[in-house]
Amino acid sequence: MSQSILVLHGPNLNLLGTREPHLYGHTTLDELNAVLAGLATTLGATLTAFQSNHEGVLVDRIQAARLDGTDFIVINAGAYTHTSVAIRDALAGVKLPYVEVHLSNVYKREPFRHHSYLSDLALGVVAGLGPLGYEAAVRFAAQHVEPV
């Protein structure tokens, strides 16, 4: 059975490729999403990507995933990782497995970035690998099977 993977990108990820390329690289969000969609297809999965700068919109999309056939979420909540109880509650509420992704190594950055409201509920966390971190998460998601 094919996995349906939702990749969620939080605030400012629409600026990939131009925003602080020394931290986030030169790959644009559209380029990243195209690579991930191609990878998912190769792995026999389907992938939907969604980006918003707005916390409530991300919460709404997470909640919609509960009923739209999504099997797995890959999420880079951006700054909301460190601030959003609402996104954490949405992820807990839909009970879908997920992996948390960060392009940069958050532990080499400002101390406030060292805490995540999402990590303890995630199946895994990938940080500091740039776009390859997303690819690793999609590979994991495509192969993940919930225990019975």
Short mmCIF file of N, CA, C and O in Angstrom, two decimals:
data_model
loop_
_atom_site.label_atom_id
_atom_site.label_comp_id
_atom_site.label_asym_id
_atom_site.label_seq_id
_atom_site.Cartn_x
_atom_site.Cartn_y
_atom_site.Cartn_z
N MET A 1 0.85 -1.19 0.00
CA MET A 1 0.00 0.00 0.00
C MET A 1 0.89 1.25 0.00
O MET A 1 1.85 1.35 0.74
N SER A 2 0.56 2.20 -0.81
CA SER A 2 1.33 3.44 -0.96
C SER A 2 1.09 4.39 0.20
O SER A 2 -0.05 4.60 0.61
N GLN A 3 2.17 4.95 0.71
CA GLN A 3 2.07 5.95 1.76
C GLN A 3 1.71 7.30 1.16
O GLN A 3 2.22 7.68 0.11
N SER A 4 0.86 8.03 1.85
CA SER A 4 0.54 9.41 1.49
C SER A 4 1.25 10.30 2.51
O SER A 4 0.93 10.27 3.69
N ILE A 5 2.20 11.07 2.03
CA ILE A 5 3.06 11.88 2.89
C ILE A 5 2.72 13.35 2.72
O ILE A 5 2.65 13.86 1.59
N LEU A 6 2.53 14.04 3.83
CA LEU A 6 2.33 15.48 3.83
C LEU A 6 3.60 16.13 4.35
O LEU A 6 4.06 15.81 5.45
N VAL A 7 4.18 17.02 3.56
CA VAL A 7 5.35 17.78 3.98
C VAL A 7 4.88 19.19 4.30
O VAL A 7 4.36 19.90 3.43
N LEU A 8 5.05 19.58 5.56
CA LEU A 8 4.65 20.91 6.02
C LEU A 8 5.87 21.79 6.23
O LEU A 8 6.81 21.39 6.92
N HIS A 9 5.81 22.98 5.66
CA HIS A 9 6.88 23.97 5.81
C HIS A 9 6.29 25.17 6.53
O HIS A 9 5.28 25.73 6.11
N GLY A 10 6.93 25.58 7.59
CA GLY A 10 6.46 26.70 8.38
C GLY A 10 6.94 28.05 7.89
O GLY A 10 7.36 28.20 6.74
N PRO A 11 6.92 29.04 8.79
CA PRO A 11 7.20 30.42 8.41
C PRO A 11 8.59 30.63 7.86
O PRO A 11 9.55 30.02 8.31
N ASN A 12 8.64 31.47 6.86
CA ASN A 12 9.85 31.94 6.19
C ASN A 12 10.50 30.90 5.29
O ASN A 12 11.47 31.21 4.60
N LEU A 13 9.97 29.69 5.26
CA LEU A 13 10.56 28.70 4.36
C LEU A 13 10.25 29.00 2.91
O LEU A 13 10.92 28.50 2.01
N ASN A 14 9.26 29.86 2.66
CA ASN A 14 9.02 30.34 1.30
C ASN A 14 10.18 31.17 0.78
O ASN A 14 10.30 31.40 -0.42
N LEU A 15 11.07 31.60 1.66
CA LEU A 15 12.23 32.41 1.27
C LEU A 15 13.49 31.59 1.03
O LEU A 15 14.57 32.14 0.82
N LEU A 16 13.35 30.25 1.07
CA LEU A 16 14.52 29.40 0.84
C LEU A 16 15.21 29.77 -0.47
O LEU A 16 14.55 30.09 -1.46
N GLY A 17 16.50 29.69 -0.45
CA GLY A 17 17.30 30.03 -1.63
C GLY A 17 17.81 31.45 -1.59
O GLY A 17 18.83 31.76 -2.20
N THR A 18 17.10 32.32 -0.86
CA THR A 18 17.54 33.72 -0.76
C THR A 18 17.75 34.16 0.69
O THR A 18 18.53 35.06 0.94
N ARG A 19 17.07 33.54 1.63
CA ARG A 19 17.18 33.91 3.04
C ARG A 19 18.37 33.20 3.68
O ARG A 19 18.42 31.98 3.73
N GLU A 20 19.33 33.96 4.15
CA GLU A 20 20.48 33.44 4.87
C GLU A 20 21.01 32.14 4.25
O GLU A 20 21.02 31.09 4.89
N PRO A 21 21.46 32.21 3.00
CA PRO A 21 21.92 30.99 2.33
C PRO A 21 23.07 30.29 3.05
O PRO A 21 23.23 29.08 2.90
N HIS A 22 23.83 31.00 3.86
CA HIS A 22 24.90 30.36 4.63
C HIS A 22 24.34 29.40 5.67
O HIS A 22 25.02 28.47 6.09
N LEU A 23 23.08 29.59 6.08
CA LEU A 23 22.42 28.68 7.02
C LEU A 23 21.52 27.68 6.31
O LEU A 23 21.43 26.52 6.70
N TYR A 24 20.79 28.15 5.30
CA TYR A 24 19.72 27.35 4.71
C TYR A 24 20.00 26.88 3.29
O TYR A 24 19.20 26.14 2.72
N GLY A 25 21.10 27.31 2.69
CA GLY A 25 21.45 26.87 1.35
C GLY A 25 20.82 27.70 0.25
O GLY A 25 20.15 28.70 0.51
N HIS A 26 21.02 27.26 -0.97
CA HIS A 26 20.57 27.99 -2.15
C HIS A 26 19.37 27.34 -2.84
O HIS A 26 18.86 27.87 -3.82
N THR A 27 18.94 26.21 -2.34
CA THR A 27 17.79 25.51 -2.92
C THR A 27 16.51 26.25 -2.56
O THR A 27 16.28 26.57 -1.40
N THR A 28 15.68 26.53 -3.56
CA THR A 28 14.40 27.20 -3.30
C THR A 28 13.38 26.18 -2.80
O THR A 28 13.55 24.96 -2.95
N LEU A 29 12.30 26.68 -2.24
CA LEU A 29 11.24 25.80 -1.76
C LEU A 29 10.63 25.00 -2.91
O LEU A 29 10.38 23.80 -2.77
N ASP A 30 10.41 25.64 -4.04
CA ASP A 30 9.86 24.93 -5.20
C ASP A 30 10.79 23.81 -5.66
O ASP A 30 10.34 22.71 -5.99
N GLU A 31 12.09 24.10 -5.68
CA GLU A 31 13.07 23.07 -6.07
C GLU A 31 13.06 21.92 -5.07
O GLU A 31 13.08 20.74 -5.46
N LEU A 32 13.04 22.25 -3.78
CA LEU A 32 13.01 21.22 -2.74
C LEU A 32 11.76 20.36 -2.88
O LEU A 32 11.83 19.12 -2.86
N ASN A 33 10.60 20.99 -3.03
CA ASN A 33 9.35 20.23 -3.16
C ASN A 33 9.37 19.33 -4.39
O ASN A 33 8.86 18.20 -4.34
N ALA A 34 9.95 19.78 -5.49
CA ALA A 34 10.03 18.96 -6.70
C ALA A 34 10.91 17.73 -6.46
O ALA A 34 10.55 16.61 -6.88
N VAL A 35 12.03 17.92 -5.80
CA VAL A 35 12.91 16.79 -5.48
C VAL A 35 12.18 15.79 -4.58
O VAL A 35 12.22 14.58 -4.80
N LEU A 36 11.49 16.30 -3.57
CA LEU A 36 10.78 15.42 -2.63
C LEU A 36 9.65 14.67 -3.31
O LEU A 36 9.44 13.48 -3.06
N ALA A 37 8.92 15.34 -4.19
CA ALA A 37 7.83 14.68 -4.92
C ALA A 37 8.38 13.57 -5.82
O ALA A 37 7.81 12.47 -5.87
N GLY A 38 9.47 13.85 -6.49
CA GLY A 38 10.11 12.84 -7.34
C GLY A 38 10.61 11.66 -6.52
O GLY A 38 10.43 10.50 -6.92
N LEU A 39 11.21 11.94 -5.39
CA LEU A 39 11.69 10.88 -4.51
C LEU A 39 10.53 10.02 -4.03
O LEU A 39 10.60 8.79 -4.06
N ALA A 40 9.46 10.66 -3.59
CA ALA A 40 8.29 9.92 -3.11
C ALA A 40 7.75 9.01 -4.20
O ALA A 40 7.45 7.83 -3.95
N THR A 41 7.65 9.52 -5.41
CA THR A 41 7.16 8.71 -6.53
C THR A 41 8.07 7.50 -6.75
O THR A 41 7.58 6.37 -6.92
N THR A 42 9.38 7.72 -6.72
CA THR A 42 10.34 6.63 -6.87
C THR A 42 10.15 5.56 -5.80
O THR A 42 10.32 4.37 -6.05
N LEU A 43 9.77 6.00 -4.61
CA LEU A 43 9.59 5.08 -3.48
C LEU A 43 8.18 4.49 -3.43
O LEU A 43 7.85 3.75 -2.51
N GLY A 44 7.34 4.84 -4.40
CA GLY A 44 5.98 4.32 -4.45
C GLY A 44 5.01 5.03 -3.53
O GLY A 44 3.95 4.50 -3.21
N ALA A 45 5.36 6.23 -3.12
CA ALA A 45 4.50 7.02 -2.23
C ALA A 45 3.97 8.24 -2.98
O ALA A 45 4.45 8.57 -4.06
N THR A 46 2.99 8.90 -2.37
CA THR A 46 2.53 10.18 -2.89
C THR A 46 2.90 11.26 -1.88
O THR A 46 2.97 11.00 -0.68
N LEU A 47 3.13 12.46 -2.38
CA LEU A 47 3.57 13.54 -1.51
C LEU A 47 2.82 14.81 -1.84
O LEU A 47 2.66 15.17 -3.01
N THR A 48 2.37 15.46 -0.79
CA THR A 48 1.75 16.78 -0.89
C THR A 48 2.59 17.72 -0.04
O THR A 48 2.91 17.39 1.11
N ALA A 49 2.95 18.87 -0.59
CA ALA A 49 3.71 19.87 0.17
C ALA A 49 2.84 21.09 0.41
O ALA A 49 2.02 21.46 -0.43
N PHE A 50 3.03 21.69 1.59
CA PHE A 50 2.23 22.84 1.98
C PHE A 50 3.10 23.76 2.82
O PHE A 50 3.81 23.30 3.72
N GLN A 51 3.03 25.06 2.55
CA GLN A 51 3.79 26.05 3.31
C GLN A 51 2.87 27.16 3.75
O GLN A 51 2.00 27.61 2.99
N SER A 52 3.06 27.62 4.98
CA SER A 52 2.36 28.81 5.45
C SER A 52 3.22 29.54 6.47
O SER A 52 3.96 28.92 7.23
N ASN A 53 3.07 30.85 6.47
CA ASN A 53 3.70 31.69 7.48
C ASN A 53 2.81 31.88 8.70
O ASN A 53 3.19 32.57 9.63
N HIS A 54 1.62 31.29 8.67
CA HIS A 54 0.61 31.54 9.69
C HIS A 54 0.34 30.29 10.52
O HIS A 54 -0.02 29.23 9.99
N GLU A 55 0.47 30.43 11.82
CA GLU A 55 0.32 29.31 12.74
C GLU A 55 -1.04 28.62 12.61
O GLU A 55 -1.11 27.39 12.52
N GLY A 56 -2.11 29.38 12.60
CA GLY A 56 -3.45 28.80 12.52
C GLY A 56 -3.68 28.05 11.23
O GLY A 56 -4.38 27.02 11.21
N VAL A 57 -3.11 28.52 10.14
CA VAL A 57 -3.24 27.84 8.85
C VAL A 57 -2.52 26.49 8.91
O VAL A 57 -3.04 25.48 8.40
N LEU A 58 -1.37 26.45 9.55
CA LEU A 58 -0.65 25.18 9.71
C LEU A 58 -1.44 24.22 10.59
O LEU A 58 -1.55 23.03 10.29
N VAL A 59 -2.04 24.74 11.66
CA VAL A 59 -2.89 23.91 12.53
C VAL A 59 -4.06 23.36 11.72
O VAL A 59 -4.36 22.16 11.81
N ASP A 60 -4.71 24.20 10.94
CA ASP A 60 -5.84 23.74 10.11
C ASP A 60 -5.39 22.64 9.15
O ASP A 60 -6.11 21.65 8.95
N ARG A 61 -4.21 22.79 8.54
CA ARG A 61 -3.73 21.78 7.57
C ARG A 61 -3.41 20.47 8.28
O ARG A 61 -3.68 19.38 7.76
N ILE A 62 -2.83 20.55 9.47
CA ILE A 62 -2.56 19.34 10.24
C ILE A 62 -3.87 18.64 10.58
O ILE A 62 -4.00 17.42 10.42
N GLN A 63 -4.85 19.39 11.01
CA GLN A 63 -6.15 18.79 11.34
C GLN A 63 -6.81 18.18 10.12
O GLN A 63 -7.42 17.10 10.21
N ALA A 64 -6.69 18.81 8.97
CA ALA A 64 -7.27 18.27 7.73
C ALA A 64 -6.62 16.94 7.36
O ALA A 64 -7.27 16.06 6.79
N ALA A 65 -5.35 16.78 7.71
CA ALA A 65 -4.62 15.55 7.39
C ALA A 65 -5.25 14.32 8.04
O ALA A 65 -5.14 13.21 7.53
N ARG A 66 -5.93 14.54 9.13
CA ARG A 66 -6.57 13.43 9.85
C ARG A 66 -7.62 12.74 8.99
O ARG A 66 -7.84 11.53 9.12
N LEU A 67 -8.23 13.48 8.09
CA LEU A 67 -9.34 12.94 7.30
C LEU A 67 -9.07 12.85 5.80
O LEU A 67 -9.92 12.36 5.06
N ASP A 68 -7.93 13.32 5.34
CA ASP A 68 -7.70 13.38 3.88
C ASP A 68 -6.85 12.24 3.33
O ASP A 68 -6.41 12.28 2.19
N GLY A 69 -6.59 11.23 4.14
CA GLY A 69 -5.81 10.09 3.66
C GLY A 69 -4.33 10.19 3.94
O GLY A 69 -3.57 9.30 3.54
N THR A 70 -3.89 11.24 4.61
CA THR A 70 -2.48 11.36 4.95
C THR A 70 -2.09 10.24 5.91
O THR A 70 -2.78 9.99 6.90
N ASP A 71 -0.97 9.59 5.62
CA ASP A 71 -0.45 8.52 6.48
C ASP A 71 0.69 8.99 7.36
O ASP A 71 0.95 8.39 8.41
N PHE A 72 1.41 10.03 6.93
CA PHE A 72 2.63 10.43 7.60
C PHE A 72 2.88 11.91 7.33
O PHE A 72 2.63 12.38 6.22
N ILE A 73 3.41 12.62 8.32
CA ILE A 73 3.74 14.04 8.18
C ILE A 73 5.24 14.23 8.36
O ILE A 73 5.84 13.68 9.29
N VAL A 74 5.82 15.01 7.47
CA VAL A 74 7.18 15.52 7.63
C VAL A 74 7.01 17.01 7.85
O VAL A 74 6.40 17.69 7.04
N ILE A 75 7.51 17.51 8.99
CA ILE A 75 7.25 18.91 9.33
C ILE A 75 8.53 19.65 9.69
O ILE A 75 9.34 19.19 10.49
N ASN A 76 8.69 20.80 9.05
CA ASN A 76 9.66 21.80 9.47
C ASN A 76 8.81 23.01 9.88
O ASN A 76 8.37 23.78 9.03
N ALA A 77 8.56 23.12 11.15
CA ALA A 77 7.69 24.18 11.65
C ALA A 77 8.42 25.51 11.77
O ALA A 77 7.85 26.49 12.24
N GLY A 78 9.68 25.56 11.34
CA GLY A 78 10.44 26.80 11.43
C GLY A 78 10.46 27.31 12.86
O GLY A 78 10.56 26.53 13.81
N ALA A 79 10.31 28.60 13.02
CA ALA A 79 10.33 29.21 14.35
C ALA A 79 9.23 28.71 15.26
O ALA A 79 9.37 28.72 16.49
N TYR A 80 8.13 28.23 14.67
CA TYR A 80 7.04 27.70 15.51
C TYR A 80 7.46 26.45 16.28
O TYR A 80 6.82 26.09 17.27
N THR A 81 8.52 25.80 15.85
CA THR A 81 9.06 24.66 16.58
C THR A 81 9.32 25.04 18.04
O THR A 81 9.08 24.25 18.94
N HIS A 82 9.78 26.25 18.24
CA HIS A 82 10.24 26.70 19.55
C HIS A 82 9.19 27.48 20.32
O HIS A 82 9.45 27.90 21.45
N THR A 83 8.01 27.67 19.71
CA THR A 83 7.01 28.53 20.36
C THR A 83 5.60 27.99 20.36
O THR A 83 4.76 28.47 21.13
N SER A 84 5.28 27.03 19.50
CA SER A 84 3.87 26.73 19.25
C SER A 84 3.34 25.49 19.97
O SER A 84 3.53 24.36 19.52
N VAL A 85 2.62 25.74 21.04
CA VAL A 85 1.87 24.68 21.70
C VAL A 85 0.70 24.27 20.81
O VAL A 85 0.30 23.10 20.78
N ALA A 86 0.16 25.20 20.03
CA ALA A 86 -0.97 24.91 19.15
C ALA A 86 -0.61 23.87 18.08
O ALA A 86 -1.38 22.95 17.81
N ILE A 87 0.57 24.00 17.47
CA ILE A 87 0.99 23.02 16.47
C ILE A 87 1.26 21.68 17.14
O ILE A 87 0.87 20.63 16.64
N ARG A 88 1.89 21.70 18.31
CA ARG A 88 2.10 20.46 19.06
C ARG A 88 0.77 19.77 19.35
O ARG A 88 0.62 18.57 19.14
N ASP A 89 -0.21 20.54 19.84
CA ASP A 89 -1.52 19.97 20.17
C ASP A 89 -2.21 19.41 18.93
O ASP A 89 -2.87 18.37 19.00
N ALA A 90 -2.06 20.08 17.80
CA ALA A 90 -2.67 19.58 16.56
C ALA A 90 -2.03 18.25 16.16
O ALA A 90 -2.73 17.30 15.80
N LEU A 91 -0.71 18.18 16.22
CA LEU A 91 -0.02 16.94 15.88
C LEU A 91 -0.42 15.81 16.83
O LEU A 91 -0.65 14.68 16.41
N ALA A 92 -0.52 16.13 18.11
CA ALA A 92 -0.95 15.12 19.09
C ALA A 92 -2.39 14.70 18.82
O ALA A 92 -2.73 13.52 18.94
N GLY A 93 -3.22 15.64 18.45
CA GLY A 93 -4.64 15.37 18.25
C GLY A 93 -4.95 14.51 17.05
O GLY A 93 -5.89 13.71 17.09
N VAL A 94 -4.18 14.65 15.97
CA VAL A 94 -4.47 13.86 14.77
C VAL A 94 -3.87 12.47 14.85
O VAL A 94 -4.25 11.58 14.10
N LYS A 95 -2.92 12.29 15.74
CA LYS A 95 -2.31 10.98 15.98
C LYS A 95 -1.69 10.36 14.73
O LYS A 95 -1.73 9.14 14.54
N LEU A 96 -1.14 11.19 13.85
CA LEU A 96 -0.41 10.71 12.69
C LEU A 96 1.07 10.71 13.01
O LEU A 96 1.57 11.62 13.67
N PRO A 97 1.80 9.69 12.56
CA PRO A 97 3.24 9.69 12.80
C PRO A 97 3.90 10.84 12.04
O PRO A 97 3.46 11.21 10.95
N TYR A 98 4.97 11.37 12.64
CA TYR A 98 5.68 12.44 11.95
C TYR A 98 7.15 12.48 12.31
O TYR A 98 7.58 11.94 13.33
N VAL A 99 7.91 13.11 11.41
CA VAL A 99 9.32 13.40 11.62
C VAL A 99 9.48 14.91 11.57
O VAL A 99 8.91 15.58 10.71
N GLU A 100 10.23 15.44 12.51
CA GLU A 100 10.55 16.88 12.58
C GLU A 100 11.87 17.09 11.83
O GLU A 100 12.83 16.36 12.04
N VAL A 101 11.88 18.11 10.96
CA VAL A 101 13.06 18.40 10.14
C VAL A 101 13.48 19.85 10.33
O VAL A 101 12.63 20.74 10.44
N HIS A 102 14.79 20.06 10.36
CA HIS A 102 15.37 21.41 10.37
C HIS A 102 16.54 21.41 9.39
O HIS A 102 17.38 20.51 9.43
N LEU A 103 16.59 22.40 8.54
CA LEU A 103 17.68 22.51 7.58
C LEU A 103 19.01 22.77 8.28
O LEU A 103 20.03 22.18 7.93
N SER A 104 19.00 23.65 9.27
CA SER A 104 20.22 23.98 9.99
C SER A 104 20.30 23.15 11.27
O SER A 104 19.32 22.57 11.72
N ASN A 105 21.50 23.11 11.84
CA ASN A 105 21.67 22.45 13.12
C ASN A 105 21.26 23.44 14.21
O ASN A 105 22.02 24.33 14.57
N VAL A 106 20.06 23.27 14.71
CA VAL A 106 19.52 24.22 15.68
C VAL A 106 20.35 24.27 16.96
O VAL A 106 20.31 25.26 17.69
N TYR A 107 21.12 23.22 17.22
CA TYR A 107 21.93 23.17 18.45
C TYR A 107 23.24 23.95 18.32
O TYR A 107 23.94 24.15 19.30
N LYS A 108 23.55 24.42 17.12
CA LYS A 108 24.69 25.29 16.90
C LYS A 108 24.26 26.75 16.79
O LYS A 108 25.05 27.60 16.43
N ARG A 109 22.99 27.00 17.09
CA ARG A 109 22.44 28.34 16.94
C ARG A 109 22.06 28.92 18.30
O ARG A 109 22.48 28.43 19.33
N GLU A 110 21.23 29.93 18.30
CA GLU A 110 20.85 30.63 19.52
C GLU A 110 20.22 29.65 20.52
O GLU A 110 19.52 28.72 20.13
N PRO A 111 20.45 29.88 21.81
CA PRO A 111 19.92 28.95 22.83
C PRO A 111 18.41 28.75 22.78
O PRO A 111 17.92 27.65 23.06
N PHE A 112 17.64 29.78 22.38
CA PHE A 112 16.19 29.60 22.34
C PHE A 112 15.77 28.57 21.30
O PHE A 112 14.67 28.02 21.36
N ARG A 113 16.64 28.27 20.33
CA ARG A 113 16.31 27.28 19.30
C ARG A 113 16.61 25.85 19.77
O ARG A 113 16.33 24.89 19.05
N HIS A 114 17.17 25.69 20.93
CA HIS A 114 17.53 24.35 21.42
C HIS A 114 16.34 23.58 21.96
O HIS A 114 16.45 22.37 22.18
N HIS A 115 15.22 24.24 22.19
CA HIS A 115 14.03 23.57 22.69
C HIS A 115 12.99 23.45 21.58
O HIS A 115 12.70 24.41 20.88
N SER A 116 12.42 22.26 21.46
CA SER A 116 11.35 22.02 20.50
C SER A 116 10.12 21.54 21.23
O SER A 116 10.20 20.64 22.07
N TYR A 117 8.97 22.12 20.88
CA TYR A 117 7.70 21.64 21.42
C TYR A 117 7.22 20.39 20.69
O TYR A 117 6.23 19.78 21.10
N LEU A 118 7.90 20.00 19.61
CA LEU A 118 7.44 18.91 18.77
C LEU A 118 8.23 17.62 18.92
O LEU A 118 7.71 16.54 18.66
N SER A 119 9.48 17.72 19.32
CA SER A 119 10.40 16.58 19.27
C SER A 119 9.98 15.37 20.06
O SER A 119 10.16 14.24 19.61
N ASP A 120 9.43 15.57 21.24
CA ASP A 120 9.14 14.41 22.09
C ASP A 120 8.00 13.56 21.57
O ASP A 120 7.86 12.40 21.96
N LEU A 121 7.19 14.09 20.67
CA LEU A 121 6.12 13.30 20.06
C LEU A 121 6.51 12.74 18.69
O LEU A 121 5.82 11.88 18.16
N ALA A 122 7.60 13.23 18.13
CA ALA A 122 8.05 12.82 16.79
C ALA A 122 8.68 11.44 16.83
O ALA A 122 9.30 11.05 17.82
N LEU A 123 8.54 10.71 15.74
CA LEU A 123 9.26 9.44 15.61
C LEU A 123 10.75 9.67 15.44
O LEU A 123 11.55 8.82 15.82
N GLY A 124 11.10 10.81 14.88
CA GLY A 124 12.50 11.14 14.67
C GLY A 124 12.66 12.62 14.43
O GLY A 124 11.68 13.32 14.13
N VAL A 125 13.90 13.08 14.56
CA VAL A 125 14.25 14.47 14.32
C VAL A 125 15.51 14.48 13.46
O VAL A 125 16.48 13.78 13.76
N VAL A 126 15.48 15.28 12.39
CA VAL A 126 16.63 15.43 11.51
C VAL A 126 16.99 16.91 11.51
O VAL A 126 16.13 17.75 11.20
N ALA A 127 18.23 17.22 11.85
CA ALA A 127 18.65 18.63 11.90
C ALA A 127 20.06 18.77 11.35
O ALA A 127 20.93 17.93 11.61
N GLY A 128 20.27 19.84 10.59
CA GLY A 128 21.60 20.20 10.16
C GLY A 128 22.07 19.58 8.86
O GLY A 128 23.21 19.79 8.47
N LEU A 129 21.22 18.84 8.18
CA LEU A 129 21.64 18.17 6.94
C LEU A 129 21.17 18.89 5.69
O LEU A 129 21.30 18.36 4.59
N GLY A 130 20.61 20.10 5.85
CA GLY A 130 20.10 20.83 4.70
C GLY A 130 18.96 20.06 4.05
O GLY A 130 18.26 19.29 4.71
N PRO A 131 18.80 20.22 2.73
CA PRO A 131 17.71 19.53 2.04
C PRO A 131 17.78 18.00 2.15
O PRO A 131 16.76 17.32 2.07
N LEU A 132 18.97 17.46 2.37
CA LEU A 132 19.09 16.01 2.52
C LEU A 132 18.34 15.50 3.74
O LEU A 132 17.90 14.34 3.77
N GLY A 133 18.15 16.35 4.73
CA GLY A 133 17.37 15.97 5.90
C GLY A 133 15.92 15.69 5.54
O GLY A 133 15.31 14.74 6.04
N TYR A 134 15.37 16.53 4.66
CA TYR A 134 14.00 16.28 4.18
C TYR A 134 13.94 14.96 3.41
O TYR A 134 13.00 14.19 3.55
N GLU A 135 14.96 14.72 2.58
CA GLU A 135 14.98 13.49 1.80
C GLU A 135 15.03 12.27 2.71
O GLU A 135 14.32 11.28 2.48
N ALA A 136 15.83 12.32 3.76
CA ALA A 136 15.90 11.22 4.72
C ALA A 136 14.55 11.00 5.38
O ALA A 136 14.10 9.86 5.55
N ALA A 137 13.89 12.09 5.73
CA ALA A 137 12.58 11.98 6.38
C ALA A 137 11.54 11.39 5.43
O ALA A 137 10.71 10.56 5.85
N VAL A 138 11.56 11.78 4.17
CA VAL A 138 10.62 11.23 3.19
C VAL A 138 10.90 9.74 2.96
O VAL A 138 9.97 8.94 2.89
N ARG A 139 12.16 9.36 2.89
CA ARG A 139 12.50 7.94 2.76
C ARG A 139 11.95 7.15 3.95
O ARG A 139 11.37 6.08 3.78
N PHE A 140 12.14 7.68 5.15
CA PHE A 140 11.63 7.02 6.34
C PHE A 140 10.11 6.92 6.29
O PHE A 140 9.54 5.86 6.56
N ALA A 141 9.47 8.02 5.94
CA ALA A 141 8.00 8.05 5.87
C ALA A 141 7.47 7.03 4.86
O ALA A 141 6.46 6.35 5.14
N ALA A 142 8.12 6.92 3.71
CA ALA A 142 7.65 6.01 2.67
C ALA A 142 7.74 4.55 3.12
O ALA A 142 6.95 3.71 2.68
N GLN A 143 8.66 4.25 4.02
CA GLN A 143 8.86 2.88 4.48
C GLN A 143 8.19 2.59 5.81
O GLN A 143 8.16 1.44 6.25
N HIS A 144 7.65 3.62 6.44
CA HIS A 144 7.09 3.45 7.78
C HIS A 144 5.75 2.70 7.74
O HIS A 144 4.89 3.02 6.94
N VAL A 145 5.66 1.73 8.60
CA VAL A 145 4.41 0.99 8.76
C VAL A 145 4.06 1.02 10.25
O VAL A 145 4.88 0.67 11.10
N GLU A 146 2.85 1.48 10.55
CA GLU A 146 2.41 1.52 11.95
C GLU A 146 2.28 0.10 12.50
O GLU A 146 1.73 -0.77 11.83
N PRO A 147 2.79 -0.14 13.70
CA PRO A 147 2.61 -1.47 14.29
C PRO A 147 1.14 -1.75 14.57
O PRO A 147 0.39 -0.84 14.87
N VAL A 148 0.76 -2.99 14.43
CA VAL A 148 -0.64 -3.37 14.64
C VAL A 148 -0.93 -3.56 16.11
O VAL A 148 -0.20 -4.04 16.88
#
